[in-house]
PDB file of C-alpha atoms in Angstrom:
ATOM      1  CA  MET A 760      59.197  68.248  11.853  1.00  0.00           C
ATOM      2  CA  ASN A 761      61.996  68.163   9.253  1.00  0.00           C
ATOM      3  CA  TYR A 762      65.459  69.481  10.043  1.00  0.00           C
ATOM      4  CA  SER A 763      68.229  70.330   7.610  1.00  0.00           C
ATOM      5  CA  PRO A 764      71.128  67.822   7.376  1.00  0.00           C
ATOM      6  CA  ARG A 765      73.475  70.407   8.878  1.00  0.00           C
ATOM      7  CA  PHE A 766      71.209  70.980  11.883  1.00  0.00           C
ATOM      8  CA  GLN A 767      70.876  67.234  12.393  1.00  0.00           C
ATOM      9  CA  ILE A 768      74.667  66.866  12.441  1.00  0.00           C
ATOM     10  CA  ILE A 769      74.943  69.612  15.078  1.00  0.00           C
ATOM     11  CA  ILE A 770      72.343  67.874  17.270  1.00  0.00           C
ATOM     12  CA  VAL A 771      74.130  64.520  16.962  1.00  0.00           C
ATOM     13  CA  LEU A 772      77.480  66.125  17.764  1.00  0.00           C
ATOM     14  CA  CYS A 773      76.081  67.809  20.882  1.00  0.00           C
ATOM     15  CA  LEU A 774      74.571  64.527  22.063  1.00  0.00           C
ATOM     16  CA  MET A 775      77.866  62.732  21.438  1.00  0.00           C
ATOM     17  CA  ILE A 776      79.843  65.294  23.432  1.00  0.00           C
ATOM     18  CA  THR A 777      77.348  65.084  26.315  1.00  0.00           C
ATOM     19  CA  SER A 778      77.493  61.288  26.279  1.00  0.00           C
ATOM     20  CA  ILE A 779      81.270  61.262  26.061  1.00  0.00           C
ATOM     21  CA  HIS A 780      81.515  63.819  28.867  1.00  0.00           C
ATOM     22  CA  THR A 781      79.522  61.552  31.181  1.00  0.00           C
ATOM     23  CA  SER A 782      81.254  58.294  30.283  1.00  0.00           C
ATOM     24  CA  LEU A 783      84.795  59.677  30.304  1.00  0.00           C
ATOM     25  CA  ALA A 784      84.311  61.512  33.580  1.00  0.00           C
ATOM     26  CA  ASP A 785      83.102  58.245  35.088  1.00  0.00           C
ATOM     27  CA  TYR A 786      86.148  56.244  34.024  1.00  0.00           C
ATOM     28  CA  HIS A 787      88.980  58.731  34.304  1.00  0.00           C
ATOM     29  CA  ASN A 788      90.017  60.980  37.134  1.00  0.00           C
ATOM     30  CA  ALA A 789      92.113  64.097  36.741  1.00  0.00           C
ATOM     31  CA  GLU A 790      95.290  62.679  38.242  1.00  0.00           C
ATOM     32  CA  GLU A 791      95.190  59.642  35.946  1.00  0.00           C
ATOM     33  CA  ILE A 792      94.878  61.922  32.902  1.00  0.00           C
ATOM     34  CA  ILE A 793      97.834  64.077  33.960  1.00  0.00           C
ATOM     35  CA  ARG A 794      99.858  60.955  34.758  1.00  0.00           C
ATOM     36  CA  ARG A 795      99.398  59.847  31.150  1.00  0.00           C
ATOM     37  CA  VAL A 796     100.316  63.326  29.897  1.00  0.00           C
ATOM     38  CA  ASP A 797     103.483  63.135  31.998  1.00  0.00           C
ATOM     39  CA  GLU A 798     104.292  59.748  30.476  1.00  0.00           C
ATOM     40  CA  ASN A 799     104.266  61.402  27.047  1.00  0.00           C
ATOM     41  CA  MET A 800     106.027  64.636  27.906  1.00  0.00           C
ATOM     42  CA  VAL A 801     108.630  63.753  30.543  1.00  0.00           C
ATOM     43  CA  VAL A 802     111.650  61.795  29.326  1.00  0.00           C
ATOM     44  CA  GLN A 803     114.629  60.201  31.025  1.00  0.00           C
ATOM     45  CA  SER A 804     116.943  61.751  28.458  1.00  0.00           C
ATOM     46  CA  ALA A 805     116.839  63.199  24.966  1.00  0.00           C
ATOM     47  CA  PHE A 806     118.926  64.708  22.185  1.00  0.00           C
ATOM     48  CA  TYR A 807     117.210  66.906  19.605  1.00  0.00           C
ATOM     49  CA  ARG A 808     117.669  69.405  16.801  1.00  0.00           C
ATOM     50  CA  ALA A 809     115.107  72.188  16.640  1.00  0.00           C
ATOM     51  CA  LYS A 810     114.336  75.621  15.313  1.00  0.00           C
ATOM     52  CA  LEU A 811     112.520  78.672  16.621  1.00  0.00           C
ATOM     53  CA  VAL A 812     110.495  80.733  14.163  1.00  0.00           C
ATOM     54  CA  ILE A 813     109.884  84.088  15.836  1.00  0.00           C
ATOM     55  CA  SER A 814     107.259  86.495  14.500  1.00  0.00           C
ATOM     56  CA  MET A 815     107.574  90.091  15.725  1.00  0.00           C
ATOM     57  CA  GLY A 816     105.269  92.629  14.136  1.00  0.00           C
ATOM     58  CA  GLY A 817     105.058  90.464  11.028  1.00  0.00           C
ATOM     59  CA  GLU A 818     108.848  90.150  10.699  1.00  0.00           C
ATOM     60  CA  MET A 819     110.016  86.523  10.807  1.00  0.00           C
ATOM     61  CA  ARG A 820     113.285  85.376  12.359  1.00  0.00           C
ATOM     62  CA  GLU A 821     114.605  81.828  12.455  1.00  0.00           C
ATOM     63  CA  LYS A 822     117.050  80.368  14.967  1.00  0.00           C
ATOM     64  CA  LYS A 823     118.345  76.788  15.097  1.00  0.00           C
ATOM     65  CA  PHE A 824     119.777  74.905  18.039  1.00  0.00           C
ATOM     66  CA  ILE A 825     120.621  71.495  19.426  1.00  0.00           C
ATOM     67  CA  GLY A 826     119.610  70.346  22.890  1.00  0.00           C
ATOM     68  CA  TYR A 827     120.251  67.638  25.444  1.00  0.00           C
ATOM     69  CA  THR A 828     118.137  66.892  28.495  1.00  0.00           C
ATOM     70  CA  ARG A 829     118.442  64.383  31.314  1.00  0.00           C
ATOM     71  CA  GLY A 830     115.764  64.113  33.973  1.00  0.00           C
ATOM     72  CA  LYS A 831     114.501  67.296  35.593  1.00  0.00           C
ATOM     73  CA  GLU A 832     117.942  68.435  36.708  1.00  0.00           C
ATOM     74  CA  ASN A 833     120.034  68.766  33.553  1.00  0.00           C
ATOM     75  CA  ALA A 834     119.607  70.492  30.196  1.00  0.00           C
ATOM     76  CA  TYR A 835     122.014  71.877  27.587  1.00  0.00           C
ATOM     77  CA  ILE A 836     121.184  74.062  24.567  1.00  0.00           C
ATOM     78  CA  GLU A 837     123.541  75.381  21.892  1.00  0.00           C
ATOM     79  CA  PHE A 838     122.495  77.706  19.077  1.00  0.00           C
ATOM     80  CA  THR A 839     123.901  76.932  15.623  1.00  0.00           C
ATOM     81  CA  PHE A 840     122.100  79.492  13.401  1.00  0.00           C
ATOM     82  CA  PRO A 841     122.148  82.352  12.461  1.00  0.00           C
ATOM     83  CA  ALA A 842     125.850  83.241  12.496  1.00  0.00           C
ATOM     84  CA  ARG A 843     125.415  85.996  15.092  1.00  0.00           C
ATOM     85  CA  ASP A 844     123.928  83.492  17.566  1.00  0.00           C
ATOM     86  CA  LYS A 845     126.217  80.559  16.770  1.00  0.00           C
ATOM     87  CA  GLY A 846     127.981  79.258  19.868  1.00  0.00           C
ATOM     88  CA  THR A 847     125.546  80.823  22.357  1.00  0.00           C
ATOM     89  CA  ARG A 848     124.939  78.109  24.950  1.00  0.00           C
ATOM     90  CA  PHE A 849     122.798  77.416  27.991  1.00  0.00           C
ATOM     91  CA  LEU A 850     123.296  74.886  30.768  1.00  0.00           C
ATOM     92  CA  LYS A 851     120.865  73.878  33.488  1.00  0.00           C
ATOM     93  CA  LEU A 852     122.323  72.192  36.563  1.00  0.00           C
ATOM     94  CA  GLY A 853     119.621  71.522  39.142  1.00  0.00           C
ATOM     95  CA  SER A 854     118.068  74.867  40.025  1.00  0.00           C
ATOM     96  CA  GLU A 855     120.873  76.856  38.369  1.00  0.00           C
ATOM     97  CA  MET A 856     121.003  78.103  34.778  1.00  0.00           C
ATOM     98  CA  TRP A 857     124.155  79.333  33.048  1.00  0.00           C
ATOM     99  CA  MET A 858     124.581  81.218  29.755  1.00  0.00           C
ATOM    100  CA  TYR A 859     127.738  81.327  27.650  1.00  0.00           C
ATOM    101  CA  LEU A 860     128.304  84.077  25.072  1.00  0.00           C
ATOM    102  CA  PRO A 861     131.227  83.599  22.650  1.00  0.00           C
ATOM    103  CA  SER A 862     131.961  87.342  22.710  1.00  0.00           C
ATOM    104  CA  LEU A 863     132.529  87.244  26.486  1.00  0.00           C
ATOM    105  CA  GLU A 864     134.197  83.818  26.534  1.00  0.00           C
ATOM    106  CA  ARG A 865     132.765  83.038  29.966  1.00  0.00           C
ATOM    107  CA  ALA A 866     129.549  81.782  31.531  1.00  0.00           C
ATOM    108  CA  THR A 867     127.072  84.004  33.349  1.00  0.00           C
ATOM    109  CA  LYS A 868     124.553  82.728  35.849  1.00  0.00           C
ATOM    110  CA  ILE A 869     120.856  83.349  35.151  1.00  0.00           C
ATOM    111  CA  ALA A 870     118.875  83.424  38.371  1.00  0.00           C
ATOM    112  CA  GLY A 871     115.509  84.239  39.911  1.00  0.00           C
ATOM    113  CA  HIS A 872     113.030  86.171  37.799  1.00  0.00           C
ATOM    114  CA  MET A 873     115.499  86.219  34.868  1.00  0.00           C
ATOM    115  CA  LEU A 874     114.639  82.565  34.214  1.00  0.00           C
ATOM    116  CA  ARG A 875     111.173  83.726  33.160  1.00  0.00           C
ATOM    117  CA  GLN A 876     112.479  86.213  30.632  1.00  0.00           C
ATOM    118  CA  SER A 877     112.586  85.741  26.869  1.00  0.00           C
ATOM    119  CA  LEU A 878     114.986  83.164  25.456  1.00  0.00           C
ATOM    120  CA  MET A 879     116.847  84.708  22.499  1.00  0.00           C
ATOM    121  CA  GLY A 880     114.001  87.143  21.778  1.00  0.00           C
ATOM    122  CA  SER A 881     111.375  84.391  21.558  1.00  0.00           C
ATOM    123  CA  ASP A 882     108.070  83.937  23.399  1.00  0.00           C
ATOM    124  CA  PHE A 883     109.591  81.005  25.307  1.00  0.00           C
ATOM    125  CA  SER A 884     111.401  81.629  28.563  1.00  0.00           C
ATOM    126  CA  TYR A 885     114.492  79.818  29.804  1.00  0.00           C
ATOM    127  CA  ASP A 886     112.228  77.836  32.150  1.00  0.00           C
ATOM    128  CA  ASP A 887     109.840  76.925  29.306  1.00  0.00           C
ATOM    129  CA  ILE A 888     112.583  75.416  27.161  1.00  0.00           C
ATOM    130  CA  ALA A 889     114.280  73.484  29.965  1.00  0.00           C
ATOM    131  CA  GLU A 890     111.097  72.089  31.585  1.00  0.00           C
ATOM    132  CA  ASN A 891     111.133  68.301  31.954  1.00  0.00           C
ATOM    133  CA  GLU A 892     109.284  67.671  35.226  1.00  0.00           C
ATOM    134  CA  ARG A 893     106.111  65.781  36.044  1.00  0.00           C
ATOM    135  CA  LEU A 894     103.108  68.108  36.341  1.00  0.00           C
ATOM    136  CA  LEU A 895     101.626  65.742  38.908  1.00  0.00           C
ATOM    137  CA  ASP A 896     104.513  66.577  41.250  1.00  0.00           C
ATOM    138  CA  LEU A 897     103.930  70.325  40.901  1.00  0.00           C
ATOM    139  CA  TYR A 898     100.165  70.808  40.647  1.00  0.00           C
ATOM    140  CA  SER A 899      96.879  69.684  42.092  1.00  0.00           C
ATOM    141  CA  VAL A 900      94.503  68.763  39.270  1.00  0.00           C
ATOM    142  CA  GLU A 901      90.774  69.156  38.637  1.00  0.00           C
ATOM    143  CA  LEU A 902      88.796  67.723  35.715  1.00  0.00           C
ATOM    144  CA  SER A 903      86.439  70.527  34.751  1.00  0.00           C
ATOM    145  CA  GLY A 904      84.795  68.997  31.689  1.00  0.00           C
ATOM    146  CA  VAL A 905      85.118  67.672  28.157  1.00  0.00           C
ATOM    147  CA  ASP A 906      85.017  69.759  24.986  1.00  0.00           C
ATOM    148  CA  THR A 907      86.474  69.865  21.503  1.00  0.00           C
ATOM    149  CA  PHE A 908      89.646  71.683  20.488  1.00  0.00           C
ATOM    150  CA  ALA A 909      90.772  71.834  16.851  1.00  0.00           C
ATOM    151  CA  GLY A 910      88.340  69.034  16.058  1.00  0.00           C
ATOM    152  CA  LYS A 911      89.606  66.742  18.828  1.00  0.00           C
ATOM    153  CA  ILE A 912      87.589  65.654  21.861  1.00  0.00           C
ATOM    154  CA  CYS A 913      89.555  66.785  24.895  1.00  0.00           C
ATOM    155  CA  TYR A 914      89.479  66.678  28.656  1.00  0.00           C
ATOM    156  CA  ILE A 915      89.694  70.152  30.178  1.00  0.00           C
ATOM    157  CA  LEU A 916      91.945  70.165  33.232  1.00  0.00           C
ATOM    158  CA  LYS A 917      92.623  72.938  35.713  1.00  0.00           C
ATOM    159  CA  LEU A 918      95.960  72.804  37.502  1.00  0.00           C
ATOM    160  CA  GLN A 919      96.936  74.824  40.571  1.00  0.00           C
ATOM    161  CA  ALA A 920     100.428  74.913  42.054  1.00  0.00           C
ATOM    162  CA  LYS A 921     101.001  72.876  45.208  1.00  0.00           C
ATOM    163  CA  VAL A 922     104.689  73.813  45.499  1.00  0.00           C
ATOM    164  CA  LYS A 923     106.341  77.245  45.513  1.00  0.00           C
ATOM    165  CA  GLU A 924     108.947  76.619  42.816  1.00  0.00           C
ATOM    166  CA  VAL A 925     106.767  76.885  39.705  1.00  0.00           C
ATOM    167  CA  THR A 926     106.908  79.290  36.783  1.00  0.00           C
ATOM    168  CA  TYR A 927     103.112  79.444  36.409  1.00  0.00           C
ATOM    169  CA  TYR A 928     100.708  79.313  39.343  1.00  0.00           C
ATOM    170  CA  GLU A 929      97.804  77.925  37.294  1.00  0.00           C
ATOM    171  CA  ARG A 930      97.426  76.080  34.021  1.00  0.00           C
ATOM    172  CA  LYS A 931      94.367  75.133  31.996  1.00  0.00           C
ATOM    173  CA  ILE A 932      95.008  72.227  29.639  1.00  0.00           C
ATOM    174  CA  TRP A 933      93.050  70.625  26.794  1.00  0.00           C
ATOM    175  CA  VAL A 934      94.160  66.966  26.617  1.00  0.00           C
ATOM    176  CA  ASP A 935      92.858  64.694  23.867  1.00  0.00           C
ATOM    177  CA  THR A 936      91.089  61.546  25.032  1.00  0.00           C
ATOM    178  CA  ILE A 937      92.987  59.159  22.736  1.00  0.00           C
ATOM    179  CA  ASN A 938      96.676  60.090  22.687  1.00  0.00           C
ATOM    180  CA  TYR A 939      96.827  62.253  25.838  1.00  0.00           C
ATOM    181  CA  ILE A 940      98.492  65.136  24.032  1.00  0.00           C
ATOM    182  CA  PRO A 941      98.136  68.617  25.605  1.00  0.00           C
ATOM    183  CA  TRP A 942      96.840  70.350  22.476  1.00  0.00           C
ATOM    184  CA  HIS A 943      96.315  73.674  24.160  1.00  0.00           C
ATOM    185  CA  VAL A 944      97.598  75.184  27.414  1.00  0.00           C
ATOM    186  CA  GLU A 945      96.806  78.485  29.102  1.00  0.00           C
ATOM    187  CA  PHE A 946      99.308  79.729  31.684  1.00  0.00           C
ATOM    188  CA  TYR A 947      98.171  82.029  34.509  1.00  0.00           C
ATOM    189  CA  ALA A 948      99.766  84.121  37.237  1.00  0.00           C
ATOM    190  CA  LYS A 949      98.581  83.851  40.842  1.00  0.00           C
ATOM    191  CA  THR A 950      96.460  86.973  40.246  1.00  0.00           C
ATOM    192  CA  GLY A 951      94.518  85.113  37.560  1.00  0.00           C
ATOM    193  CA  LYS A 952      96.122  87.084  34.729  1.00  0.00           C
ATOM    194  CA  LEU A 953      96.616  85.101  31.520  1.00  0.00           C
ATOM    195  CA  LEU A 954     100.350  85.116  30.726  1.00  0.00           C
ATOM    196  CA  LYS A 955     100.842  82.755  27.786  1.00  0.00           C
ATOM    197  CA  GLU A 956      99.084  80.296  25.490  1.00  0.00           C
ATOM    198  CA  LEU A 957     100.677  77.226  23.939  1.00  0.00           C
ATOM    199  CA  THR A 958      99.191  75.202  21.085  1.00  0.00           C
ATOM    200  CA  THR A 959     100.405  71.872  19.705  1.00  0.00           C
ATOM    201  CA  PHE A 960     100.093  71.254  15.952  1.00  0.00           C
ATOM    202  CA  GLU A 961     101.984  67.993  15.408  1.00  0.00           C
ATOM    203  CA  PHE A 962     103.313  65.058  17.391  1.00  0.00           C
ATOM    204  CA  LYS A 963     105.198  61.844  16.697  1.00  0.00           C
ATOM    205  CA  LYS A 964     105.274  58.430  18.345  1.00  0.00           C
ATOM    206  CA  ILE A 965     108.855  58.151  19.607  1.00  0.00           C
ATOM    207  CA  SER A 966     110.168  55.467  21.978  1.00  0.00           C
ATOM    208  CA  GLY A 967     106.703  54.932  23.436  1.00  0.00           C
ATOM    209  CA  HIS A 968     106.007  58.663  23.877  1.00  0.00           C
ATOM    210  CA  ASN A 969     103.426  60.695  21.951  1.00  0.00           C
ATOM    211  CA  TYR A 970     105.756  63.675  21.788  1.00  0.00           C
ATOM    212  CA  PRO A 971     104.835  67.132  20.401  1.00  0.00           C
ATOM    213  CA  THR A 972     107.141  68.157  17.560  1.00  0.00           C
ATOM    214  CA  LYS A 973     105.556  71.447  16.481  1.00  0.00           C
ATOM    215  CA  ILE A 974     104.204  73.926  19.024  1.00  0.00           C
ATOM    216  CA  LYS A 975     103.369  77.611  19.113  1.00  0.00           C
ATOM    217  CA  MET A 976     103.781  79.919  22.111  1.00  0.00           C
ATOM    218  CA  VAL A 977     102.018  83.281  22.409  1.00  0.00           C
ATOM    219  CA  ASN A 978     103.112  85.658  25.146  1.00  0.00           C
ATOM    220  CA  LYS A 979      99.988  87.619  26.104  1.00  0.00           C
ATOM    221  CA  LEU A 980     102.129  90.341  27.689  1.00  0.00           C
ATOM    222  CA  ARG A 981     103.728  91.196  24.326  1.00  0.00           C
ATOM    223  CA  LYS A 982     102.003  92.596  21.259  1.00  0.00           C
ATOM    224  CA  GLU A 983     102.054  91.185  17.726  1.00  0.00           C
ATOM    225  CA  THR A 984     104.409  88.349  18.532  1.00  0.00           C
ATOM    226  CA  TYR A 985     104.448  84.568  18.638  1.00  0.00           C
ATOM    227  CA  THR A 986     107.045  81.811  18.392  1.00  0.00           C
ATOM    228  CA  GLU A 987     106.825  78.384  16.800  1.00  0.00           C
ATOM    229  CA  MET A 988     109.227  75.657  17.887  1.00  0.00           C
ATOM    230  CA  VAL A 989     109.735  72.772  15.478  1.00  0.00           C
ATOM    231  CA  ILE A 990     111.675  69.697  16.519  1.00  0.00           C
ATOM    232  CA  GLU A 991     113.350  68.463  13.359  1.00  0.00           C
ATOM    233  CA  ASP A 992     115.037  65.406  14.843  1.00  0.00           C
ATOM    234  CA  ILE A 993     114.889  63.785  18.277  1.00  0.00           C
ATOM    235  CA  GLU A 994     116.220  60.733  20.106  1.00  0.00           C
ATOM    236  CA  ILE A 995     114.455  59.875  23.366  1.00  0.00           C
ATOM    237  CA  ASP A 996     115.884  57.838  26.251  1.00  0.00           C
ATOM    238  CA  THR A 997     119.316  57.934  24.636  1.00  0.00           C
ATOM    239  CA  LYS A 998     122.678  57.805  26.387  1.00  0.00           C
ATOM    240  CA  ILE A 999     124.306  61.209  26.873  1.00  0.00           C
ATOM    241  CA  GLU A1000     127.950  61.777  27.739  1.00  0.00           C
ATOM    242  CA  GLU A1001     128.495  63.102  31.260  1.00  0.00           C
ATOM    243  CA  ARG A1002     130.701  65.943  29.996  1.00  0.00           C
ATOM    244  CA  ILE A1003     127.734  67.586  28.247  1.00  0.00           C
ATOM    245  CA  PHE A1004     126.281  68.708  31.576  1.00  0.00           C
ATOM    246  CA  THR A1005     129.404  70.447  32.893  1.00  0.00           C
ATOM    247  CA  LYS A1006     130.548  74.059  33.001  1.00  0.00           C
ATOM    248  CA  SER A1007     133.831  73.105  31.342  1.00  0.00           C
ATOM    249  CA  TYR A1008     131.884  71.851  28.291  1.00  0.00           C
ATOM    250  CA  LEU A1009     129.718  74.984  28.360  1.00  0.00           C
ATOM    251  CA  GLU A1010     132.766  77.266  28.352  1.00  0.00           C
ATOM    252  CA  ARG A1011     134.863  75.295  25.873  1.00  0.00           C
ATOM    253  CA  LYS A1012     136.572  77.397  23.198  1.00  0.00           C
TER     254      LYS A1012
END
């Protein structure tokens, strides 16, 4: 029986995926995969320049900011564009988050459920932007299969919270089998409701990390909106002055 070239390619691809599924599942366990994801995503310290491109009902808004992070405890963000947002700053100290507005000339504490609210009108929350913690410390992990995403062969991992202090109770992650990049992530509430979806479009090899530099977040609880974050420049594992992570620096005039 003769098959068309296209049909033959589909058959070969299906056989390859099945073969890869079996071999990869044999040689990799879920925790090892997440450990390698953590090695890419979690940094000792970093300085970066980035922008948020926010789409709301087809209207595009752009915001630029600089950021510093050190471990899982400290993060600092300062918006530089547009003019109305310039000087708006955020500081994470351990479990506390502070916001400084130039018009008020003082810092206000952001606590509890407010940390999960929109950052500057975007689809990212305060917690999303400041996250720099190993997933393996927060979630139990299950390898549920292998599939393709955006043309890449990926492990499919299901994560469930094993500690109380997490923003999302469950995550489903598509991790490519070569670079261990989380190309797609679904975030779920404890009820099973899908809250957000994150997709990676680009990454760069920086200081031994395969680090995403262009990502898109979609908040499934909002309509006709998404936000892209593009990291324009980044230095990983760089020395950061102690004064950056202080309230006096946050509230400087």
